[in-house]
Amino acid sequence: MDYVSALLPPVVMAVLFISVIRVIVKTQGGTNKAKEDAAVDAALKRTEAAREG
């Protein structure tokens, strides 16, 4: 049973890592991309306006 306790943490970490990557890939593009781009553009405009003002 030592092999189970030795292999369990890496397997769990691999599953979590793969699921995080899948979420990141799925949330790229589509309707979210336009909202995220607009939010970034608005933040950049606020930053530039604060520097100028």
PDB file of C-alpha atoms in Angstrom:
ATOM      1  CA  MET A   1       0.000   0.000   0.000  1.00  0.00           C
ATOM      2  CA  ASP A   2       3.018   2.299   0.092  1.00  0.00           C
ATOM      3  CA  TYR A   3       2.749   2.738  -3.663  1.00  0.00           C
ATOM      4  CA  VAL A   4      -0.776   4.141  -3.286  1.00  0.00           C
ATOM      5  CA  SER A   5       0.327   6.769  -0.787  1.00  0.00           C
ATOM      6  CA  ALA A   6       3.327   7.562  -2.990  1.00  0.00           C
ATOM      7  CA  LEU A   7       1.310   7.964  -6.191  1.00  0.00           C
ATOM      8  CA  LEU A   8      -1.795   9.669  -4.854  1.00  0.00           C
ATOM      9  CA  PRO A   9      -0.431  13.234  -4.402  1.00  0.00           C
ATOM     10  CA  PRO A  10       1.086  13.481  -7.923  1.00  0.00           C
ATOM     11  CA  VAL A  11      -2.071  12.068  -9.486  1.00  0.00           C
ATOM     12  CA  VAL A  12      -4.266  14.531  -7.591  1.00  0.00           C
ATOM     13  CA  MET A  13      -2.001  17.426  -8.560  1.00  0.00           C
ATOM     14  CA  ALA A  14      -2.019  16.322 -12.206  1.00  0.00           C
ATOM     15  CA  VAL A  15      -5.819  16.155 -12.280  1.00  0.00           C
ATOM     16  CA  LEU A  16      -6.128  19.601 -10.686  1.00  0.00           C
ATOM     17  CA  PHE A  17      -3.538  21.069 -13.057  1.00  0.00           C
ATOM     18  CA  ILE A  18      -5.287  19.656 -16.123  1.00  0.00           C
ATOM     19  CA  SER A  19      -8.656  20.957 -14.936  1.00  0.00           C
ATOM     20  CA  VAL A  20      -7.223  24.452 -14.342  1.00  0.00           C
ATOM     21  CA  ILE A  21      -5.702  24.473 -17.832  1.00  0.00           C
ATOM     22  CA  ARG A  22      -9.021  23.353 -19.330  1.00  0.00           C
ATOM     23  CA  VAL A  23     -10.874  26.166 -17.558  1.00  0.00           C
ATOM     24  CA  ILE A  24      -8.328  28.711 -18.781  1.00  0.00           C
ATOM     25  CA  VAL A  25      -8.576  27.463 -22.362  1.00  0.00           C
ATOM     26  CA  LYS A  26     -12.382  27.371 -22.317  1.00  0.00           C
ATOM     27  CA  THR A  27     -12.690  30.922 -21.001  1.00  0.00           C
ATOM     28  CA  GLN A  28     -10.476  32.389 -23.726  1.00  0.00           C
ATOM     29  CA  GLY A  29     -12.285  33.962 -26.645  1.00  0.00           C
ATOM     30  CA  GLY A  30     -15.992  34.077 -27.338  1.00  0.00           C
ATOM     31  CA  THR A  31     -18.261  36.577 -25.629  1.00  0.00           C
ATOM     32  CA  ASN A  32     -15.972  36.782 -22.618  1.00  0.00           C
ATOM     33  CA  LYS A  33     -13.137  38.048 -24.794  1.00  0.00           C
ATOM     34  CA  ALA A  34     -15.054  41.163 -25.823  1.00  0.00           C
ATOM     35  CA  LYS A  35     -16.008  41.936 -22.209  1.00  0.00           C
ATOM     36  CA  GLU A  36     -12.458  41.400 -20.980  1.00  0.00           C
ATOM     37  CA  ASP A  37     -10.998  43.533 -23.769  1.00  0.00           C
ATOM     38  CA  ALA A  38     -13.452  46.328 -22.982  1.00  0.00           C
ATOM     39  CA  ALA A  39     -12.579  46.165 -19.285  1.00  0.00           C
ATOM     40  CA  VAL A  40      -8.848  46.350 -20.028  1.00  0.00           C
ATOM     41  CA  ASP A  41      -9.347  49.246 -22.449  1.00  0.00           C
ATOM     42  CA  ALA A  42     -11.395  51.135 -19.860  1.00  0.00           C
ATOM     43  CA  ALA A  43      -8.754  50.564 -17.189  1.00  0.00           C
ATOM     44  CA  LEU A  44      -6.007  51.784 -19.519  1.00  0.00           C
ATOM     45  CA  LYS A  45      -7.998  54.909 -20.381  1.00  0.00           C
ATOM     46  CA  ARG A  46      -8.538  55.651 -16.683  1.00  0.00           C
ATOM     47  CA  THR A  47      -4.825  55.231 -16.025  1.00  0.00           C
ATOM     48  CA  GLU A  48      -3.872  57.516 -18.902  1.00  0.00           C
ATOM     49  CA  ALA A  49      -6.437  60.114 -17.830  1.00  0.00           C
ATOM     50  CA  ALA A  50      -5.081  60.056 -14.277  1.00  0.00           C
ATOM     51  CA  ARG A  51      -1.540  60.649 -15.542  1.00  0.00           C
ATOM     52  CA  GLU A  52      -2.590  63.549 -17.750  1.00  0.00           C
ATOM     53  CA  GLY A  53      -4.929  65.131 -15.216  1.00  0.00           C
TER      54      GLY A  53
END
